[in-house]
Coordinates of C-alpha atoms in Angstrom, one line a residue:
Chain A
X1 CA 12.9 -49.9 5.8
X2 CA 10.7 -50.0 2.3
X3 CA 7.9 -47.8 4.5
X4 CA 10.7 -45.1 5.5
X5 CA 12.4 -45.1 1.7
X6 CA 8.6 -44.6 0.6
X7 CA 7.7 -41.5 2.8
X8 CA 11.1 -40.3 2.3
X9 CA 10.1 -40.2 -1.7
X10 CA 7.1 -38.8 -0.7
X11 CA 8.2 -36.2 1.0
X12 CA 10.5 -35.7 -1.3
X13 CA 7.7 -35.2 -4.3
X14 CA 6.4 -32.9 -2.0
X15 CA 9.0 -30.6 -1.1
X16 CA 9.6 -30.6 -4.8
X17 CA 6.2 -29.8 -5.6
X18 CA 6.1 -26.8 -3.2
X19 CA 9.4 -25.2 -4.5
X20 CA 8.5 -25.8 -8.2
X21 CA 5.3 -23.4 -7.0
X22 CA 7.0 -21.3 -4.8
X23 CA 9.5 -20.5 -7.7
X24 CA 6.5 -20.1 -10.3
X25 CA 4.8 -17.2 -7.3
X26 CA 8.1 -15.6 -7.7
X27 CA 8.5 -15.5 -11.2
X28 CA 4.9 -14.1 -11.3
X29 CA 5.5 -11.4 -9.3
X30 CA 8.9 -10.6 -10.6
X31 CA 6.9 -10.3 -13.9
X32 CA 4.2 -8.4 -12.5
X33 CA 5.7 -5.6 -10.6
X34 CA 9.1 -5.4 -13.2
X35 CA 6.5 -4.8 -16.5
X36 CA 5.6 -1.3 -17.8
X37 CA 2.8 0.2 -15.9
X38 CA 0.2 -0.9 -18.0
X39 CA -0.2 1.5 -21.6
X40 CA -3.5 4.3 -20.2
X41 CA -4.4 5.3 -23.8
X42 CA -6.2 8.3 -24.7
X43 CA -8.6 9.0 -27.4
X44 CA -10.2 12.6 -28.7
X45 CA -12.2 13.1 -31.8
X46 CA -10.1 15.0 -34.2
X47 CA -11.2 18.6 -35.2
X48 CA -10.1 19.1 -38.7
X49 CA -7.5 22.2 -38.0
X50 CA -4.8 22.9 -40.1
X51 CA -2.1 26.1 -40.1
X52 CA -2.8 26.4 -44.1
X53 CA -5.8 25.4 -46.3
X54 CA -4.9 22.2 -48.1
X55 CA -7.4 20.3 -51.2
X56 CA -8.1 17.0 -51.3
X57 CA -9.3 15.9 -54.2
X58 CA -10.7 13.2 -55.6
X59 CA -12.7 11.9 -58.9
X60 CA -15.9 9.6 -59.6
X61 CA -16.4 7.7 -62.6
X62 CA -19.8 7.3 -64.1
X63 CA -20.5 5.1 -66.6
X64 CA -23.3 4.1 -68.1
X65 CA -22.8 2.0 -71.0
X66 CA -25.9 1.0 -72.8
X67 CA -29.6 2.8 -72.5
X68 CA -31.2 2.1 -75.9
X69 CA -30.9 0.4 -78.8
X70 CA -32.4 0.8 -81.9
X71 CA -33.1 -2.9 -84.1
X72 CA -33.0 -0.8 -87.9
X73 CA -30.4 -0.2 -89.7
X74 CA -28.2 2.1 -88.7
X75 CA -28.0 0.9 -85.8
X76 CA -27.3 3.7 -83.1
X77 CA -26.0 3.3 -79.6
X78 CA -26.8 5.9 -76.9
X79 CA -24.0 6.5 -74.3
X80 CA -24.2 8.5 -71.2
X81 CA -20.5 10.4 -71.1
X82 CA -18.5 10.1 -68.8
X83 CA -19.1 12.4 -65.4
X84 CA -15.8 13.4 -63.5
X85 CA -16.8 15.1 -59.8
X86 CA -14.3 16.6 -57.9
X87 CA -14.5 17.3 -54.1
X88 CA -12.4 20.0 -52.2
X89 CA -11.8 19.1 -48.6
X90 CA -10.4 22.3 -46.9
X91 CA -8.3 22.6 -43.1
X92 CA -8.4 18.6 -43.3
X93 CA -5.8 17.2 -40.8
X94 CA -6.2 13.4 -40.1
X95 CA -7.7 12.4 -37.2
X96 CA -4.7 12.1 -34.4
X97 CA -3.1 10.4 -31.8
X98 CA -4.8 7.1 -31.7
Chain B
X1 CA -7.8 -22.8 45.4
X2 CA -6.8 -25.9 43.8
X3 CA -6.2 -25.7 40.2
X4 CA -9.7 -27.7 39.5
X5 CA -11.4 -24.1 40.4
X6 CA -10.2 -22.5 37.2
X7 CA -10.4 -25.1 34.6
X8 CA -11.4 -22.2 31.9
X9 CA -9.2 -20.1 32.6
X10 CA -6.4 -19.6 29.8
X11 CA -2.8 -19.7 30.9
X12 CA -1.8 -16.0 31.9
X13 CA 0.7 -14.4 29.4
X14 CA 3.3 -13.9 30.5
X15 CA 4.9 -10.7 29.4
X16 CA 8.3 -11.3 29.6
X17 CA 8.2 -14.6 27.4
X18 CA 5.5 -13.1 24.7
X19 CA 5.4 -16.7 22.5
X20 CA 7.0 -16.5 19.3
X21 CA 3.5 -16.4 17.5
X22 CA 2.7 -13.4 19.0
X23 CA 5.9 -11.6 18.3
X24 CA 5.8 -12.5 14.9
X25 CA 2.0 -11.3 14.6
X26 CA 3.4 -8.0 16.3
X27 CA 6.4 -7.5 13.6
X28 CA 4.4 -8.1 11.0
X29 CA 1.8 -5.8 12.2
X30 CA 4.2 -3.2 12.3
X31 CA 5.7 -4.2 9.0
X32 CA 2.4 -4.2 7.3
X33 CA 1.8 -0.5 8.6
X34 CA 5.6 0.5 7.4
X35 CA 4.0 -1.2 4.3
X36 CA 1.3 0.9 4.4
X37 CA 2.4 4.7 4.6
X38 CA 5.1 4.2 2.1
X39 CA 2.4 2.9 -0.4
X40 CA 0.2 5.9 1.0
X41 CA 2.8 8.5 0.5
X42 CA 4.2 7.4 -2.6
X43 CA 1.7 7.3 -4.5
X44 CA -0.5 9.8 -6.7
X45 CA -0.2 10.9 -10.5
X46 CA -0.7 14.8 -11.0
X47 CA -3.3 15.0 -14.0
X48 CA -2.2 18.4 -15.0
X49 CA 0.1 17.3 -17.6
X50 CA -1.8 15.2 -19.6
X51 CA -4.9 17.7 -19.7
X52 CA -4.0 18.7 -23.3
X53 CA -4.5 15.2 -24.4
X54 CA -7.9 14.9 -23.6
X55 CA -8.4 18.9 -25.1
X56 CA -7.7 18.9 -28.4
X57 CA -6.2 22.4 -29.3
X58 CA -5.1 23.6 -25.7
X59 CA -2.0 25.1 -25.8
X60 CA -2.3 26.7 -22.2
X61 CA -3.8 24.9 -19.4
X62 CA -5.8 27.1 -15.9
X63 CA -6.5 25.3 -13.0
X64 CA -9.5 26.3 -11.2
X65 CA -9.9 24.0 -8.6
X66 CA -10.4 20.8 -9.4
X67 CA -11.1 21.8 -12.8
X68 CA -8.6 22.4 -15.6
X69 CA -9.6 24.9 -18.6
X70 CA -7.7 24.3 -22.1
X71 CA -7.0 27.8 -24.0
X72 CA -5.8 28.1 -27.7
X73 CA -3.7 30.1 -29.2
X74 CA -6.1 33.2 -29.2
X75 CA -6.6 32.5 -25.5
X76 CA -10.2 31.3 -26.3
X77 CA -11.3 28.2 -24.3
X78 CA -11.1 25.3 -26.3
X79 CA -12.2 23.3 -23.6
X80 CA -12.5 21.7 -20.1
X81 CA -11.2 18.6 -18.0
X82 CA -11.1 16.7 -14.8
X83 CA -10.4 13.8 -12.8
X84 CA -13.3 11.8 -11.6
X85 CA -12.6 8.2 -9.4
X86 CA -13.9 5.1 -9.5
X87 CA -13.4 1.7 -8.4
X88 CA -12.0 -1.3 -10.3
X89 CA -10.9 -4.6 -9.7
X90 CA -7.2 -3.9 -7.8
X91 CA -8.3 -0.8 -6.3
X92 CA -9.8 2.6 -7.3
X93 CA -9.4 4.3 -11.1
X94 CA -8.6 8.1 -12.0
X95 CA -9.9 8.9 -15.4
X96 CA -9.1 12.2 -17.0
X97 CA -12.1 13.4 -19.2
X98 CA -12.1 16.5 -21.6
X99 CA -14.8 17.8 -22.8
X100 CA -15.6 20.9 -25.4
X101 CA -18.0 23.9 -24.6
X102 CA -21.1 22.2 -26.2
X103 CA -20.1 19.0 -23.5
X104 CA -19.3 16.9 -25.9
X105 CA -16.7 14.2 -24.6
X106 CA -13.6 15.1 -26.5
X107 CA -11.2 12.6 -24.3
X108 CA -10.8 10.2 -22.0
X109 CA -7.6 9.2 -20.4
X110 CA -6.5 7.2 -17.6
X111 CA -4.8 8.7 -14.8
X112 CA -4.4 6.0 -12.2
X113 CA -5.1 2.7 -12.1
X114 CA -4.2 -0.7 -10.5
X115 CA -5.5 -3.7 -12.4
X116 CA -3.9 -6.7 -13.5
X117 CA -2.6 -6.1 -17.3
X118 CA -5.0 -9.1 -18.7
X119 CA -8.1 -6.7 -17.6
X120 CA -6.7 -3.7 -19.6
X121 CA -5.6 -5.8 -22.4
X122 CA -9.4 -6.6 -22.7
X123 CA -10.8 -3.5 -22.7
X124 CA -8.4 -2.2 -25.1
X125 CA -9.1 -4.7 -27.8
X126 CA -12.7 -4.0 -27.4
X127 CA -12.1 -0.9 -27.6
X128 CA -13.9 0.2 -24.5
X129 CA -12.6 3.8 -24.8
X130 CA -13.5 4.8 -28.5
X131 CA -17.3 4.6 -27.3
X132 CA -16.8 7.5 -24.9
X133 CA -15.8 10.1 -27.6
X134 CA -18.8 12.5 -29.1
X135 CA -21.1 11.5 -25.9
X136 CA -22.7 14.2 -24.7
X137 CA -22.4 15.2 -20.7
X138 CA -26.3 14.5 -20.4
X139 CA -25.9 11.2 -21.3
X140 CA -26.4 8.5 -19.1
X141 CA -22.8 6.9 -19.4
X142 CA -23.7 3.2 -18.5
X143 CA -22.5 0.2 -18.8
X144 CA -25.5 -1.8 -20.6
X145 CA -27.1 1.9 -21.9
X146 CA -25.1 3.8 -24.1
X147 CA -21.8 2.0 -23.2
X148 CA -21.0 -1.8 -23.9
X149 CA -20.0 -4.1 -21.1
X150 CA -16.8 -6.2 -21.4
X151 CA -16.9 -10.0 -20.8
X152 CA -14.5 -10.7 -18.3
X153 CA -13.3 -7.4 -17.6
X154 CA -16.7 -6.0 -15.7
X155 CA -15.7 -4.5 -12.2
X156 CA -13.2 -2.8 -14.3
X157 CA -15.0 -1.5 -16.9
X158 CA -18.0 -0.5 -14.2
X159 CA -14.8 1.2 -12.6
X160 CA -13.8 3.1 -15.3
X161 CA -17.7 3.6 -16.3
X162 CA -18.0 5.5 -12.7
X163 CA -15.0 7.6 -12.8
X164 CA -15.4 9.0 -16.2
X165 CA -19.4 9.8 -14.8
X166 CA -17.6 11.2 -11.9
X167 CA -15.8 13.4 -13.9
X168 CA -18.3 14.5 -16.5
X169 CA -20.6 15.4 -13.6
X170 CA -18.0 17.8 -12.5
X171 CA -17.1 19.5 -15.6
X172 CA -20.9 19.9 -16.2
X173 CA -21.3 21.8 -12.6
X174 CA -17.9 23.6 -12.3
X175 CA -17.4 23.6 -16.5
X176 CA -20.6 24.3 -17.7
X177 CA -22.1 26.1 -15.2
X178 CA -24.9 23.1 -16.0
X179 CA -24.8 21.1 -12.9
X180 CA -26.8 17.3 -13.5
X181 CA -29.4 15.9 -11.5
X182 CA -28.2 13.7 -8.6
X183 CA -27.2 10.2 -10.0
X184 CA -29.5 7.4 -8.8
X185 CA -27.4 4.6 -7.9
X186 CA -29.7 1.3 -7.5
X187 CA -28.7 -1.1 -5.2
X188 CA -27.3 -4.2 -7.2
X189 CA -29.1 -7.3 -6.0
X190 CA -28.9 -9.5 -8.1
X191 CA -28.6 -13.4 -8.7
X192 CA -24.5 -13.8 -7.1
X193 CA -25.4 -12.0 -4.1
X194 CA -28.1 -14.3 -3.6
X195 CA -26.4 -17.3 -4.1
X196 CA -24.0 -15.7 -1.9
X197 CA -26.3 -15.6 1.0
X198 CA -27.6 -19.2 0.7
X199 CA -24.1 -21.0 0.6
X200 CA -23.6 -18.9 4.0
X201 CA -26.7 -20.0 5.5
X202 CA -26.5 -23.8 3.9
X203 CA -23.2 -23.8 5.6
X204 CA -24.2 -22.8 8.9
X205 CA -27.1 -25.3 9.0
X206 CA -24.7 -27.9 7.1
X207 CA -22.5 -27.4 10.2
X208 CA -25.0 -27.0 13.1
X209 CA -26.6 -30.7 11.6
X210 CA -26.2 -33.6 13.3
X211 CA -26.0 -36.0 10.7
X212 CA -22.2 -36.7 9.1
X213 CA -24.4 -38.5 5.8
X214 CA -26.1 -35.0 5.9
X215 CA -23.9 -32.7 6.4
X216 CA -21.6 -34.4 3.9
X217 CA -24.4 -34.3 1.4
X218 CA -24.9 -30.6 2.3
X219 CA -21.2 -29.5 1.8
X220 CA -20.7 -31.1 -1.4
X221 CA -23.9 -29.1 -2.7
X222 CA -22.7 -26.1 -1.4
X223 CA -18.7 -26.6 -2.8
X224 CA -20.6 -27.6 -6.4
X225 CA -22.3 -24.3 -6.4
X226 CA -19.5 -22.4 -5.1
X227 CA -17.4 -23.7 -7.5
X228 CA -20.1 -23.2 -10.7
X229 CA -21.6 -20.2 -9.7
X230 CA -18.8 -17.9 -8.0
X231 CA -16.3 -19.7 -10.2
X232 CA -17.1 -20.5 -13.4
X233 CA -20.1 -18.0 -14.5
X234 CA -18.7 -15.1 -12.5
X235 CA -15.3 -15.4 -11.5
X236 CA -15.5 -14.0 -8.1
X237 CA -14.0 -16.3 -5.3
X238 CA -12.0 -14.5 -2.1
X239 CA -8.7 -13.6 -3.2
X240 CA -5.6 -12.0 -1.3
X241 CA -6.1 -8.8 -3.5
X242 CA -9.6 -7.8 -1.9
X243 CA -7.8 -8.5 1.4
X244 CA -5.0 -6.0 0.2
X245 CA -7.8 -3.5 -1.4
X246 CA -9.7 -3.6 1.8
X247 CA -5.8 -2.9 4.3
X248 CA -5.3 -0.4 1.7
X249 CA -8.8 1.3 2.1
X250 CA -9.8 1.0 -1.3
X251 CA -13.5 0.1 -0.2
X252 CA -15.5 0.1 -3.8
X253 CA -19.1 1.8 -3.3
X254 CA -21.4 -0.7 -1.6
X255 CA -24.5 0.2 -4.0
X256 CA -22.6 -2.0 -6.9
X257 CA -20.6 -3.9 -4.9
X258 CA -22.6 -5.2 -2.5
X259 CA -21.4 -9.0 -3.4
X260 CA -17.6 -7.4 -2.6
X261 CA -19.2 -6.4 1.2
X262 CA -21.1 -9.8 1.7
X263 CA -17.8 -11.9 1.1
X264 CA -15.5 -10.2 2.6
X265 CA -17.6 -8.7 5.3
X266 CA -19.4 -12.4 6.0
X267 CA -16.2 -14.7 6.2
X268 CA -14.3 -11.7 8.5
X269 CA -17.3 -11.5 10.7
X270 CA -17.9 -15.2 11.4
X271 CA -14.2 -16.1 11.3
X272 CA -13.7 -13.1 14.4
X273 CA -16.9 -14.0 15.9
X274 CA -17.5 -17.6 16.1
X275 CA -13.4 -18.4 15.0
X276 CA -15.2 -20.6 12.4
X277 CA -14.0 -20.7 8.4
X278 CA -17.0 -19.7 7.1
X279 CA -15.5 -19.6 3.6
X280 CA -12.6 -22.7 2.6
X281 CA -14.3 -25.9 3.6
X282 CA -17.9 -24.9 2.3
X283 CA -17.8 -23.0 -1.1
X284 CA -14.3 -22.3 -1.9
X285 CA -14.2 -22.4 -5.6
X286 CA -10.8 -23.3 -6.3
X287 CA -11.0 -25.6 -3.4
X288 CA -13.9 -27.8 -4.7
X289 CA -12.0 -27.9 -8.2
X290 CA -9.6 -29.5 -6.6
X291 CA -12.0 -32.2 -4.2
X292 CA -13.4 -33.1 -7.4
X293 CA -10.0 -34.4 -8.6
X294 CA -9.3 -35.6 -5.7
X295 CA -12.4 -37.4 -6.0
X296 CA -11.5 -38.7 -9.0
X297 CA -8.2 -41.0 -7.5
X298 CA -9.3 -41.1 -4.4
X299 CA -6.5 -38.6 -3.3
X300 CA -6.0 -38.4 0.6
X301 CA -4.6 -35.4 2.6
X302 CA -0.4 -35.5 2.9
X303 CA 1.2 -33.5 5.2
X304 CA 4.5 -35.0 7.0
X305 CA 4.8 -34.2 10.5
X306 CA 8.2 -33.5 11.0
X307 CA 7.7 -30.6 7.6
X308 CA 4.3 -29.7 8.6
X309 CA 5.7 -26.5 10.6
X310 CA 8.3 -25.6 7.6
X311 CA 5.4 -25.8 5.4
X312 CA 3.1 -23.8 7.4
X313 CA 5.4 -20.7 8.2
X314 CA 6.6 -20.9 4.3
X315 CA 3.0 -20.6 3.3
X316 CA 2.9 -17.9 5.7
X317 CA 5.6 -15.9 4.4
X318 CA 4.4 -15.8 1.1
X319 CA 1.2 -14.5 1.7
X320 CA 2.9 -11.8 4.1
X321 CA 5.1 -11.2 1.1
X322 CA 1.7 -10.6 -1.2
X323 CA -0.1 -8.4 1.4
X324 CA 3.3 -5.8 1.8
X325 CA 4.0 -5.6 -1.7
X326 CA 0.2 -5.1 -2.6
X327 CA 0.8 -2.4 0.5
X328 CA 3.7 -0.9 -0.4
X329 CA 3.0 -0.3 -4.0
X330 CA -0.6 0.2 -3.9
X331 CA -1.5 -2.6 -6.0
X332 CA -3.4 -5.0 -4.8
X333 CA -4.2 -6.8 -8.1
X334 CA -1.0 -7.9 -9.0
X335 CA 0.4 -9.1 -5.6
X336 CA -1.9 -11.9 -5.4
X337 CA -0.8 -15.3 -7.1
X338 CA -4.1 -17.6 -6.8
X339 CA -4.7 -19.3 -10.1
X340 CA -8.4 -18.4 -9.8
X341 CA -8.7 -16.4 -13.4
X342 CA -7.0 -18.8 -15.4
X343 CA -9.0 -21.7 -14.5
X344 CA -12.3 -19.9 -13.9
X345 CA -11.9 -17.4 -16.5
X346 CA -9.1 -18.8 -19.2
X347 CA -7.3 -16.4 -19.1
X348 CA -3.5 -16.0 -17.7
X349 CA -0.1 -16.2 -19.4
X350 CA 2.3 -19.0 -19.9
X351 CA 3.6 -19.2 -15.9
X352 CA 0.0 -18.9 -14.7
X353 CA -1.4 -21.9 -17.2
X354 CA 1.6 -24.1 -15.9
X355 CA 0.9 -23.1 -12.2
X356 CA -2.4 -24.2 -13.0
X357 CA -1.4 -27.1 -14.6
X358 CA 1.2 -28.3 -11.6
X359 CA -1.5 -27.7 -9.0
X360 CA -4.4 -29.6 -11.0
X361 CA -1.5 -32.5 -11.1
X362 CA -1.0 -32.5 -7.5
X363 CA -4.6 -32.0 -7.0
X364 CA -4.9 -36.5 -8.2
X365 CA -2.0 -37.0 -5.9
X366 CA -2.9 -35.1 -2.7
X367 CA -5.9 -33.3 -1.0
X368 CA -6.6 -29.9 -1.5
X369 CA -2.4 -29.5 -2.6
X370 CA -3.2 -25.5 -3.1
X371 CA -5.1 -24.9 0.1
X372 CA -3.0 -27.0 2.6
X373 CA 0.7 -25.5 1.3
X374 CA 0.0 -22.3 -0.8
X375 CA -2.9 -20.2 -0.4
X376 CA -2.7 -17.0 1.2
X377 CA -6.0 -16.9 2.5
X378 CA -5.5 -19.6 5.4
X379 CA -2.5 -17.4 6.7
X380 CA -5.4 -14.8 7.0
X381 CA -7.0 -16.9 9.5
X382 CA -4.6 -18.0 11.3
X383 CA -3.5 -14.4 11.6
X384 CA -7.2 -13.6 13.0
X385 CA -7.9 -16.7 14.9
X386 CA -4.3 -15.7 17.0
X387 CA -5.4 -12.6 17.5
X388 CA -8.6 -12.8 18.6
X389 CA -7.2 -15.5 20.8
X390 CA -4.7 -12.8 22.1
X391 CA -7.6 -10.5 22.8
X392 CA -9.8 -13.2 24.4
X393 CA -7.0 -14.1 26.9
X394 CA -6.4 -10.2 27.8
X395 CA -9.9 -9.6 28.5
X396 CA -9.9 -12.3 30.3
X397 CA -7.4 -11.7 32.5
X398 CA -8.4 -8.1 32.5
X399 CA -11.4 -9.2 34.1
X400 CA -9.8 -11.4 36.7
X401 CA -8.2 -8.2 38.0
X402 CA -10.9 -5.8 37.8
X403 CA -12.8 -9.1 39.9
X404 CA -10.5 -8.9 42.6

């Protein structure tokens, strides 16, 4: 009687065991076939192309504080002054899509 | 003629009681063709549309052929694209590439494809595509030259390495006018295909020996390498998926797949010549994961009688559910439901790892829990093994009567 309640718990376990997988294969598939086709990105190098010129523009700072000194009175300071640079980017679009 | 004079001779069919086996086989034959056309017919992606992403600047698209030729605004050609194919892991890849009149490789997009979403997601966050753009169509387009590999996501990225060579090899001849050299494509030999080879031949001599201490002795050493070398450095056991790519005709090109041919090709031609398993009782991978926990409490086999045939036909079923919907939707990589990647490769969501997780568990309990109840691939050979026993019996018989 303590054999057959065993391989009835057994079997049990076992049926359980398969259904708990059976219902994880479903889920699996349910996920796999009801996602979004997977994203197919696309890339190209962008070509700078614009419908009017724009500028860009933007500025450097060079300074150079000290290059000499001079020990007698007076005393001087040399200072390089300041350098401002300005770049003009024309027909610059960003580069798109990705 | 007493009935001792035909002791061989297998039990006529008769045709008006066809078993219930054979029926079955013979339904789902025909379902599996049903399966089959619809996935054949229904399928297909028209790369047309998406020509002007992979051109920048086309606002009018010619096609000439098999080529398409991106105009601008002042109808000058801005460019050119087409499709080339490839294979990947589920099944062959359609890559759209654009290129500009110097040849430079303006965009790459893909058309088709039917690998698992884990194998894209890779490629994408290595960003696989970004090293196409500014190639030039001479180049060799590689992996391992002028293209990086991707860990873990190879037969795709190989896949998506040939079709976009495919391609550019068009648009250089048709495009261009600059046709390339004829692509040498070296056999790949390498290190997996001959390890390959020598768990078939240890098995055959493991099986032909005499010696049970032996043999035992052998088949562990061949289910350790399985399990190391096709599992854990290359992630390549038999799944359900290359049984579904190969029903669905997707055959990859041998001279880079040759491991794909010796697998598949090795375990169907023993199992329909000799009606031997080749395959799950010598170097399985998953399989010998789960001997060595067995091994570990001494697990036996469990299979109730009086559930054994429930068990057997429910295995069954799912497996014929994998093979039509990897049919019938062309996807091959997503119908199958082994739990092969996550353990060999760590990768999988949240249902794979506890799927994982419930069969490791089952795997102290019981013997071989996966193999004897869920894998698809032992449906496979009972579905052979009946039908070459079908054939057998035909002959047979047709033999008797030509005899006479």
């Amino acid at each position: 009687m303590e054999k057959a309640n065993r391989e009835i718990i057994k079997e049990v376990f076992l049926a359980a065991f398969v259904l708990v997988c059976v219902g994880l294969i479903f889920t699996l598939w349910i996920n796999a076939f009801s996602a979004k086709d997977v994203e197919t990105p696309y890339f190209y190098r962008g070509v700078p192309e614009l419908s009017q010129p724009s500028t860009a523009t933007t500025t450097a700072i060079f300074e150079q504080p000290i290059l000499g000194t001079a020990t007698n009175t007076p005393q001087v300071i040399v200072t390089q002054p300041t350098v401002t640079a300005t770049i003009s980017i024309l027909n610059f679009t960003p580069e798109s899509d990705n | 003629m007493n009935s001792q004079s035909l002791p061989l001779l297998p039990k006529q069919p008769d045709k008006k009681n066809l078993p219930m086996p054979r029926i079955i086989l013979l339904i789902s034959v025909a379902l599996a063709f049903i399966a089959w056309f619809y996935g054949y017919f229904s399928s297909g992606t028209d790369a047309a549309p998406y020509v002007p992403d992979v051109i920048q600047g086309a606002v009018r698209v010619e096609t000439r052929g098999s080529l398409f030729i991106g105009y601008d605004q002042d109808e000058i050609i801005v460019g050119y694209a087409a499709t080339g194919q490839g294979h990947g892991y589920g099944g062959p890849l359609e890559m759209l590439v654009g290129i500009d009149p110097n040849g430079e490789i303006t965009g790459v997009k893909i058309i088709e494809q039917r690998e698992t979403p884990g194998f894209f997601k890779l490629l994408l966050d290595k960003d696989f595509f970004d090293q196409y753009l500014g190639l030039k169509y001479q180049d060799p387009l590689q992996l391992d030259q002028d293209l990086d590999a991707v860990s873990g996501a190879t037969i795709s990225a190989e896949g998506i390495a040939t079709s976009t060579r495919n391609a550019v090899r068009l648009l250089a001849q048709e495009g261009l006018n600059s046709p390339l050299p004829l692509e040498k494509r070296p056999i790949q030999f390498g290190f997996p295909e001959i390890t390959l080879i020598g768990l078939y031949a240890a098995g055959y001599f493991g099986h032909k020996h005499r010696s049970s201490i032996w043999k035992r002795r052998i088949r562990w050493g061949t289910m350790i390498t399985g399990m190391v070398v096709l599992g854990f450095i290359y992630t390549a056991p038999l799944t359900i998926a290359q049984i579904i790519a190969l029903l669905s005709g997707y055959w990859p090109d041998w001279h880079n797949n040759l491991y794909w041919y010796l697998l598949i090709g090795g375990i169907l031609f023993v199992t329909t010549v000799d009606a031997k398993n080749p395959y799950c009782n010598w170097f399985c991978p998953f399989g010998a994961f789960q001997e060595c926990l067995a091994q570990v409490t001494n697990a036996k086999l469990y299979r109730p009688r009086r559930l054994s045939t429930f068990f057997t036909w429910l295995q069954r079923g799912l497996a014929f559910t994998a093979v039509l919907l990897g049919l019938a939707l062309r996807k091959p990589g997503i119908a199958g439901y082994e739990p092969f990647a996550t353990l060999f490769d760590f990768r999988g969501n949240l249902i794979e790892v506890v799927f994982l997780l419930v069969i490791s568990l089952a795997s102290l309990m019981m013997y071989r829990p996966f193999c004897n109840y869920l894998c698809p691939i032992d449906p496979i050979y009972d579905f052979i093994a009946e039908s070459r026993r079908w054939v057998r019996e035909s002959w047979q018989v047709w033999k008797k009567r030509t005899a006479k």
